[in-house]
PDB file of C-alpha atoms in Angstrom:
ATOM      1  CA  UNK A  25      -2.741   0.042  20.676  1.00  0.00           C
ATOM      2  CA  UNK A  26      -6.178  -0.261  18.946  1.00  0.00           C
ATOM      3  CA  UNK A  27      -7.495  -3.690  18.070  1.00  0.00           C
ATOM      4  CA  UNK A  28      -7.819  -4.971  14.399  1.00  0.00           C
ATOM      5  CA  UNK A  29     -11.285  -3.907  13.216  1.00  0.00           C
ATOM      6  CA  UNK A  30     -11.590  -6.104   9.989  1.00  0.00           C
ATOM      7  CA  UNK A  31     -13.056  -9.775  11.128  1.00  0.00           C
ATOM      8  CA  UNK A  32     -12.624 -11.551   7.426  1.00  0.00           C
ATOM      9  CA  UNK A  33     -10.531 -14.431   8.062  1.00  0.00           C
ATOM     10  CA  UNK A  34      -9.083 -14.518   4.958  1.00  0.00           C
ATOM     11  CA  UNK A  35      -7.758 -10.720   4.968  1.00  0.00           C
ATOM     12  CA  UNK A  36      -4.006 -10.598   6.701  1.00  0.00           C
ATOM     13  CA  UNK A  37      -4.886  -7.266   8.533  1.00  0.00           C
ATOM     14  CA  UNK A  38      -1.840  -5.416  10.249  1.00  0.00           C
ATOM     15  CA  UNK A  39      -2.536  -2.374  12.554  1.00  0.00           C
ATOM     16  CA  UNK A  40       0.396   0.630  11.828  1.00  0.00           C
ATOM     17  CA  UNK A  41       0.916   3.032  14.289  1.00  0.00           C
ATOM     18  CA  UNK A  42       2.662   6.150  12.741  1.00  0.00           C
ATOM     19  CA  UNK A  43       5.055   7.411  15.389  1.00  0.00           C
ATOM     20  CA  UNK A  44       5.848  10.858  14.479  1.00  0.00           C
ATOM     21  CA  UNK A  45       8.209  11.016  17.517  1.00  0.00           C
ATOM     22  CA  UNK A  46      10.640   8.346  17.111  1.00  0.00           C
ATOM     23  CA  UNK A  47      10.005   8.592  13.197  1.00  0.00           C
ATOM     24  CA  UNK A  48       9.170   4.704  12.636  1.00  0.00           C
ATOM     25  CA  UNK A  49       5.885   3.043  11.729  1.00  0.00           C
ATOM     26  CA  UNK A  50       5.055   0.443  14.699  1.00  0.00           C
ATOM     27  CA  UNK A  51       2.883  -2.541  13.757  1.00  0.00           C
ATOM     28  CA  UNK A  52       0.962  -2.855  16.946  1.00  0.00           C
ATOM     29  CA  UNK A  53      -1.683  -5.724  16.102  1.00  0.00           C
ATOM     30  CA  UNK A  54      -1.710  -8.623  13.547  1.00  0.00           C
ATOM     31  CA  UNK A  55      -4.196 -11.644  12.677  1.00  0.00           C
ATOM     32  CA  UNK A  56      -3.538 -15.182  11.597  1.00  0.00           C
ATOM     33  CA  UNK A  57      -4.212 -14.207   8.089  1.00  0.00           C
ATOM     34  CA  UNK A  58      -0.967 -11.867   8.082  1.00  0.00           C
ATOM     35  CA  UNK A  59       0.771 -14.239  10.262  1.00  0.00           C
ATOM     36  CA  UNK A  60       0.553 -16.821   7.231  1.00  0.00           C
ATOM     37  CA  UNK A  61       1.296 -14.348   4.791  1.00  0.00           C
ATOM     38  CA  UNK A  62       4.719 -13.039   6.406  1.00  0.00           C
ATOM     39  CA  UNK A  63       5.695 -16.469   7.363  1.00  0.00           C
ATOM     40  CA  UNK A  64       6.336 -14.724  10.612  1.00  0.00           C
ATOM     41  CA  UNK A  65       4.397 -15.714  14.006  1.00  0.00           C
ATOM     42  CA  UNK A  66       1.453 -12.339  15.432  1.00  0.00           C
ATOM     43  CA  UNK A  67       4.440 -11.910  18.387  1.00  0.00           C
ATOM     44  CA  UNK A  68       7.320 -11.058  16.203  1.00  0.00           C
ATOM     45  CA  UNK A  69       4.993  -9.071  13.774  1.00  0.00           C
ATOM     46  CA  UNK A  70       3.526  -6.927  16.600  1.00  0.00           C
ATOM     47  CA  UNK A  71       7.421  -6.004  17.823  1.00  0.00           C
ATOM     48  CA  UNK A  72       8.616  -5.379  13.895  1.00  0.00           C
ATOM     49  CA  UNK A  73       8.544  -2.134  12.024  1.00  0.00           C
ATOM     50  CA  UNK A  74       6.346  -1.875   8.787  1.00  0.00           C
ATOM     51  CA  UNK A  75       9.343  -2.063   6.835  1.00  0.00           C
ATOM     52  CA  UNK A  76      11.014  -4.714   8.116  1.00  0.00           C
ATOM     53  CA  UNK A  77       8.382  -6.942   5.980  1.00  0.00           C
ATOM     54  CA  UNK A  78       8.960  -4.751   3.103  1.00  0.00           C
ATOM     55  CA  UNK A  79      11.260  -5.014  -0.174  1.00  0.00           C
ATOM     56  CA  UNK A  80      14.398  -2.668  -0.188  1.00  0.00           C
ATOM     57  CA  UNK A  81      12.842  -0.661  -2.968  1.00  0.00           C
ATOM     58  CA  UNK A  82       9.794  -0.412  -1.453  1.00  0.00           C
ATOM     59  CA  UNK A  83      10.829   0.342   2.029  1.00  0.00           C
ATOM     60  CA  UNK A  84      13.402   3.111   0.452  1.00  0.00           C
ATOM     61  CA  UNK A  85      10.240   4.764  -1.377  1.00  0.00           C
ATOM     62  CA  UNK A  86       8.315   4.711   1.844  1.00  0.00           C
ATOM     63  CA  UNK A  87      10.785   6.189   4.070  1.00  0.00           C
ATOM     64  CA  UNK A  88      11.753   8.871   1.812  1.00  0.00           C
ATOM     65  CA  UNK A  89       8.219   9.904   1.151  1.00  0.00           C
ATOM     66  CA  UNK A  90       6.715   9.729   4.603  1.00  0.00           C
ATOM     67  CA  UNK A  91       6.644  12.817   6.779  1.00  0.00           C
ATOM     68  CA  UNK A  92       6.496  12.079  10.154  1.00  0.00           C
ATOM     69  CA  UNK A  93       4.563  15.386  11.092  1.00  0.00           C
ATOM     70  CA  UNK A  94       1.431  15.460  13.126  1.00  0.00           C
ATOM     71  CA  UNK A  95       0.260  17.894  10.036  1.00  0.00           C
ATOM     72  CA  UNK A  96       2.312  15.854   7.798  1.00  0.00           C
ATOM     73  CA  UNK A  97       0.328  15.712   3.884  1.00  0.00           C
ATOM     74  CA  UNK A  98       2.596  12.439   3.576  1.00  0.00           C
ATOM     75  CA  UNK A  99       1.474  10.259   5.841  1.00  0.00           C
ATOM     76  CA  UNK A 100       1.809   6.678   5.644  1.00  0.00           C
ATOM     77  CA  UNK A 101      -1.832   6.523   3.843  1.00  0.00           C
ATOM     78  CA  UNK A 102      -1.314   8.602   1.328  1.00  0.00           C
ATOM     79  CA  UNK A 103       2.039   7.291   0.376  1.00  0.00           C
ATOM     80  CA  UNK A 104       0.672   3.347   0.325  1.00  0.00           C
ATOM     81  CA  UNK A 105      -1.830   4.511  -1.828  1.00  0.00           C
ATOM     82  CA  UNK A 106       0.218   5.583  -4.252  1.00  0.00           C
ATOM     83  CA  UNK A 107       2.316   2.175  -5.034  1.00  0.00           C
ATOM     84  CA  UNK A 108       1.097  -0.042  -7.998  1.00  0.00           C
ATOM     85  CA  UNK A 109       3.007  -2.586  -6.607  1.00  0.00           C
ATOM     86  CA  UNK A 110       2.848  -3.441  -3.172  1.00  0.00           C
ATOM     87  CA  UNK A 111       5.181  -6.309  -1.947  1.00  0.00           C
ATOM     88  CA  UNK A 112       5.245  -7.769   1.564  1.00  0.00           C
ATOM     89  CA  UNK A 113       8.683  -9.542   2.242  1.00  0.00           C
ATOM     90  CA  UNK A 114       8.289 -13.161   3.834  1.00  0.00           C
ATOM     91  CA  UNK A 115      10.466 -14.351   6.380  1.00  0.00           C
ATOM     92  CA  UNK A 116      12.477 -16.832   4.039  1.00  0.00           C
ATOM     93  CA  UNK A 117      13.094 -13.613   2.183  1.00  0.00           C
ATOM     94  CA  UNK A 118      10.471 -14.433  -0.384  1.00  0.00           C
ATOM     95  CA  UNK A 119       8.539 -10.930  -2.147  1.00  0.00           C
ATOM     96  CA  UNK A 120       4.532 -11.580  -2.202  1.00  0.00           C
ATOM     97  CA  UNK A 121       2.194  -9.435  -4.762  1.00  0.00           C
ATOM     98  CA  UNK A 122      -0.191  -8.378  -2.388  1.00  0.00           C
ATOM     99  CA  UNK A 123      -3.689  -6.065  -2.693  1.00  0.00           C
ATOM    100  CA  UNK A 124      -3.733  -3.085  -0.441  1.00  0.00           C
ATOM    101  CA  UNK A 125      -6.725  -1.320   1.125  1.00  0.00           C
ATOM    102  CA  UNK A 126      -5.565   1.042   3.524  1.00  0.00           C
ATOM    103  CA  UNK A 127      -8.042   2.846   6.509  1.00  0.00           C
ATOM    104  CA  UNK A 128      -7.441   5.428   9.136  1.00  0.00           C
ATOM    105  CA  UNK A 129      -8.078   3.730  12.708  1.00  0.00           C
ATOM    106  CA  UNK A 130      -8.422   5.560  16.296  1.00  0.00           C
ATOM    107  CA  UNK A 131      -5.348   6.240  18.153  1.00  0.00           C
ATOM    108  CA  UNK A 132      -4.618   5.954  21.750  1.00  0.00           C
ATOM    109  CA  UNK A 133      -2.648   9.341  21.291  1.00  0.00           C
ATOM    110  CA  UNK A 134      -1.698  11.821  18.747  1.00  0.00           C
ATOM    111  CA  UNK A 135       0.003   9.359  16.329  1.00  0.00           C
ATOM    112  CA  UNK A 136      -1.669   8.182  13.533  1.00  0.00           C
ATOM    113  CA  UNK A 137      -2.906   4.747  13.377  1.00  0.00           C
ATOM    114  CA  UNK A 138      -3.843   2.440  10.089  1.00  0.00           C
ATOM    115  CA  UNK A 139      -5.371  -0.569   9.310  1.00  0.00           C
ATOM    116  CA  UNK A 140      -3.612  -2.522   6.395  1.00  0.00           C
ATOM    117  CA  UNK A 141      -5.545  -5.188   4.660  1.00  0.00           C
ATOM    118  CA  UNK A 142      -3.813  -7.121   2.312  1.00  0.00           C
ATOM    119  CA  UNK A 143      -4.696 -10.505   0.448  1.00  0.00           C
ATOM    120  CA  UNK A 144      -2.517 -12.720  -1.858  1.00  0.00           C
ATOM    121  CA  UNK A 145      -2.242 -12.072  -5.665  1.00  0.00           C
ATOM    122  CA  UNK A 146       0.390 -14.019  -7.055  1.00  0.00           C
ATOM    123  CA  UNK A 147      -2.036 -16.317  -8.093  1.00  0.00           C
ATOM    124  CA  UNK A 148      -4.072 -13.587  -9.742  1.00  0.00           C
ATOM    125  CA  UNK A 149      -0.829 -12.382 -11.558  1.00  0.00           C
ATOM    126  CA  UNK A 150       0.485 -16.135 -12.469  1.00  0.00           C
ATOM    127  CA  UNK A 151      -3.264 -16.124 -14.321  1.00  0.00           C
ATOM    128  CA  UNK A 152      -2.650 -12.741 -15.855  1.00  0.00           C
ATOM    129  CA  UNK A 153       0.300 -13.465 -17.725  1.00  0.00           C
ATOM    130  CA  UNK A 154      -0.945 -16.750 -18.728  1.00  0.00           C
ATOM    131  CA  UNK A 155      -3.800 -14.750 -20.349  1.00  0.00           C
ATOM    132  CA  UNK A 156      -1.039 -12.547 -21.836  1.00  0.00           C
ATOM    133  CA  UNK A 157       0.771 -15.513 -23.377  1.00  0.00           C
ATOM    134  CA  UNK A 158      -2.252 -17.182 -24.734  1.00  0.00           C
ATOM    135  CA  UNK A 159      -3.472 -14.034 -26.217  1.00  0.00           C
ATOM    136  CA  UNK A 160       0.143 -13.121 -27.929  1.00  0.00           C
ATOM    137  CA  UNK A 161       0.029 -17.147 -28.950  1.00  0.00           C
ATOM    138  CA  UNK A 162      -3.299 -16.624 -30.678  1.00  0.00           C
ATOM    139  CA  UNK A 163      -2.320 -13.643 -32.782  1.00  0.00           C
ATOM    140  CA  UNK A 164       1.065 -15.438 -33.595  1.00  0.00           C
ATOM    141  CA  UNK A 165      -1.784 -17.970 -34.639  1.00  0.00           C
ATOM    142  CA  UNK A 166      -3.455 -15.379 -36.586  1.00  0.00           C
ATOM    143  CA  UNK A 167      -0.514 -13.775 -38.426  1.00  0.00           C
ATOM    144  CA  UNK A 168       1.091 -17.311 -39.457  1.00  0.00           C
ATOM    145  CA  UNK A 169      -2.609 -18.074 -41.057  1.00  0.00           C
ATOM    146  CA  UNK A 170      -2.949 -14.898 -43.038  1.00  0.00           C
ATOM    147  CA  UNK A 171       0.566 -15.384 -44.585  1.00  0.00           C
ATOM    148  CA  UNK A 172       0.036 -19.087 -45.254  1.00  0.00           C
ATOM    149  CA  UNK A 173      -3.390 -18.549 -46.516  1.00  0.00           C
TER     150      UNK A 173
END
Protein backbone atom coordinates (compact mmCIF):
# COMPACT_ATOMS: atom_id res chain seq x y z
CA UNK A 1 0.00 0.00 0.00
CA UNK A 2 1.94 3.26 -0.71
CA UNK A 3 1.73 6.10 1.77
CA UNK A 4 -0.12 9.45 1.03
CA UNK A 5 2.46 11.74 -0.59
CA UNK A 6 0.57 15.16 -0.32
CA UNK A 7 1.41 16.75 3.38
CA UNK A 8 -1.22 19.92 3.07
CA UNK A 9 -3.38 19.56 5.94
CA UNK A 10 -6.13 21.01 4.50
CA UNK A 11 -6.26 18.63 1.26
CA UNK A 12 -8.51 15.27 2.14
CA UNK A 13 -6.03 13.00 0.16
CA UNK A 14 -7.25 9.30 -0.49
CA UNK A 15 -4.77 6.72 -1.98
CA UNK A 16 -6.80 4.32 -4.85
CA UNK A 17 -5.42 1.24 -5.68
CA UNK A 18 -6.83 0.03 -9.10
CA UNK A 19 -7.21 -3.73 -8.79
CA UNK A 20 -7.44 -5.01 -12.20
CA UNK A 21 -7.87 -8.55 -10.74
CA UNK A 22 -10.78 -8.44 -8.56
CA UNK A 23 -12.11 -5.41 -10.76
CA UNK A 24 -12.68 -2.86 -7.70
CA UNK A 25 -10.81 0.32 -6.82
CA UNK A 26 -9.33 -0.22 -3.11
CA UNK A 27 -8.74 2.95 -1.07
CA UNK A 28 -5.65 1.87 0.74
CA UNK A 29 -4.60 5.17 2.72
CA UNK A 30 -6.56 8.27 3.94
CA UNK A 31 -5.69 11.57 6.04
CA UNK A 32 -7.67 13.51 8.58
CA UNK A 33 -8.58 15.96 5.95
CA UNK A 34 -10.69 13.16 4.03
CA UNK A 35 -11.68 11.67 7.22
CA UNK A 36 -13.64 15.07 7.93
CA UNK A 37 -14.82 15.33 4.59
CA UNK A 38 -16.55 11.72 4.37
CA UNK A 39 -17.77 11.99 7.85
CA UNK A 40 -16.27 8.56 7.99
CA UNK A 41 -13.24 7.64 10.49
CA UNK A 42 -9.23 6.79 8.20
CA UNK A 43 -10.16 2.85 9.40
CA UNK A 44 -13.41 2.45 7.66
CA UNK A 45 -12.15 4.60 4.65
CA UNK A 46 -9.00 2.47 4.17
CA UNK A 47 -11.41 -0.95 4.10
CA UNK A 48 -14.17 0.91 1.63
CA UNK A 49 -14.20 0.88 -2.12
CA UNK A 50 -13.89 4.29 -4.03
CA UNK A 51 -17.39 4.11 -4.76
CA UNK A 52 -18.83 3.42 -1.77
CA UNK A 53 -18.26 7.36 -1.00
CA UNK A 54 -19.59 8.14 -4.32
CA UNK A 55 -23.18 9.32 -5.67
CA UNK A 56 -25.20 6.59 -7.61
CA UNK A 57 -24.76 8.56 -10.79
CA UNK A 58 -21.41 9.05 -10.33
CA UNK A 59 -20.37 5.67 -9.21
CA UNK A 60 -22.58 4.18 -12.31
CA UNK A 61 -20.42 6.51 -14.76
CA UNK A 62 -17.25 5.30 -13.15
CA UNK A 63 -17.84 1.71 -13.24
CA UNK A 64 -19.07 1.62 -16.66
CA UNK A 65 -16.19 3.59 -17.99
CA UNK A 66 -13.29 2.04 -16.15
CA UNK A 67 -11.37 -0.81 -17.73
CA UNK A 68 -9.78 -2.81 -15.40
CA UNK A 69 -6.87 -3.85 -17.85
CA UNK A 70 -3.24 -3.60 -16.99
CA UNK A 71 -3.16 -1.81 -20.68
CA UNK A 72 -6.49 -0.46 -19.98
CA UNK A 73 -6.79 3.48 -21.88
CA UNK A 74 -9.67 3.87 -19.14
CA UNK A 75 -8.18 3.82 -16.15
CA UNK A 76 -9.47 5.33 -13.14
CA UNK A 77 -7.35 8.69 -14.02
CA UNK A 78 -8.49 9.29 -17.07
CA UNK A 79 -12.08 8.69 -16.31
CA UNK A 80 -11.98 11.19 -12.97
CA UNK A 81 -10.65 13.60 -15.13
CA UNK A 82 -13.27 13.73 -17.21
CA UNK A 83 -16.27 14.61 -14.59
CA UNK A 84 -17.27 18.35 -14.20
CA UNK A 85 -18.83 17.41 -11.25
CA UNK A 86 -17.24 15.42 -8.79
CA UNK A 87 -19.31 14.50 -5.62
CA UNK A 88 -18.02 12.60 -2.60
CA UNK A 89 -21.00 10.99 -0.62
CA UNK A 90 -20.82 11.64 3.30
CA UNK A 91 -21.69 9.14 5.67
CA UNK A 92 -25.14 10.77 6.70
CA UNK A 93 -25.75 10.36 3.00
CA UNK A 94 -25.03 13.99 2.34
CA UNK A 95 -23.39 14.80 -1.63
CA UNK A 96 -20.24 17.33 -1.22
CA UNK A 97 -19.00 19.51 -4.43
CA UNK A 98 -15.58 18.68 -4.22
CA UNK A 99 -12.22 19.82 -6.48
CA UNK A 100 -10.32 16.95 -7.93
CA UNK A 101 -6.61 16.72 -8.76
CA UNK A 102 -5.80 13.35 -9.56
CA UNK A 103 -1.81 11.81 -9.70
CA UNK A 104 -0.36 8.48 -10.59
CA UNK A 105 1.48 7.03 -7.35
CA UNK A 106 4.00 3.87 -7.14
CA UNK A 107 2.52 0.55 -6.70
CA UNK A 108 3.60 -2.29 -4.63
CA UNK A 109 2.60 -4.52 -7.73
CA UNK A 110 1.19 -4.30 -11.12
CA UNK A 111 -2.04 -2.45 -10.15
CA UNK A 112 -2.32 0.97 -10.59
CA UNK A 113 -2.24 3.25 -7.74
CA UNK A 114 -3.66 7.11 -7.42
CA UNK A 115 -3.53 9.82 -5.26
CA UNK A 116 -6.93 11.77 -4.98
CA UNK A 117 -6.85 15.23 -3.60
CA UNK A 118 -9.94 16.78 -3.06
CA UNK A 119 -10.98 20.06 -1.10
CA UNK A 120 -14.49 21.47 -0.27
CA UNK A 121 -16.42 23.75 -2.74
CA UNK A 122 -19.79 24.13 -1.67
CA UNK A 123 -18.86 27.20 -0.28
CA UNK A 124 -17.28 28.32 -3.53
CA UNK A 125 -20.56 27.30 -5.38
CA UNK A 126 -23.06 28.85 -2.56
CA UNK A 127 -20.84 32.23 -3.61
CA UNK A 128 -21.24 31.52 -7.28
CA UNK A 129 -24.80 31.54 -7.51
CA UNK A 130 -25.10 34.37 -5.21
CA UNK A 131 -23.00 36.23 -7.84
CA UNK A 132 -25.47 34.81 -10.40
CA UNK A 133 -28.49 36.20 -8.56
CA UNK A 134 -27.06 39.55 -7.89
CA UNK A 135 -25.97 39.92 -11.39
CA UNK A 136 -29.59 38.75 -12.93
CA UNK A 137 -31.02 41.29 -9.97
CA UNK A 138 -28.96 44.13 -11.39
CA UNK A 139 -30.04 43.79 -14.99
CA UNK A 140 -33.72 43.28 -13.74
CA UNK A 141 -32.51 46.70 -12.17
CA UNK A 142 -31.41 47.88 -15.43
CA UNK A 143 -34.35 46.88 -17.65
CA UNK A 144 -37.09 48.26 -15.07
CA UNK A 145 -34.99 51.77 -15.32
CA UNK A 146 -34.87 51.99 -19.07
CA UNK A 147 -38.68 51.37 -19.32
CA UNK A 148 -39.51 53.74 -16.47
CA UNK A 149 -37.14 56.30 -17.68
Amino acid sequence: MPPISAKRKIDAVLTVCQNNNSKTLEITAANKAASRLTGRDIESLEKSSLTDILPQTLKENIESSIEFDPSGINDLASVLRKSFHFEIKKSNGKEVPVSLKVFYVLSEDSNPCYELLMRDITLTKKLEELKKQSLENQAHINDYDQATG
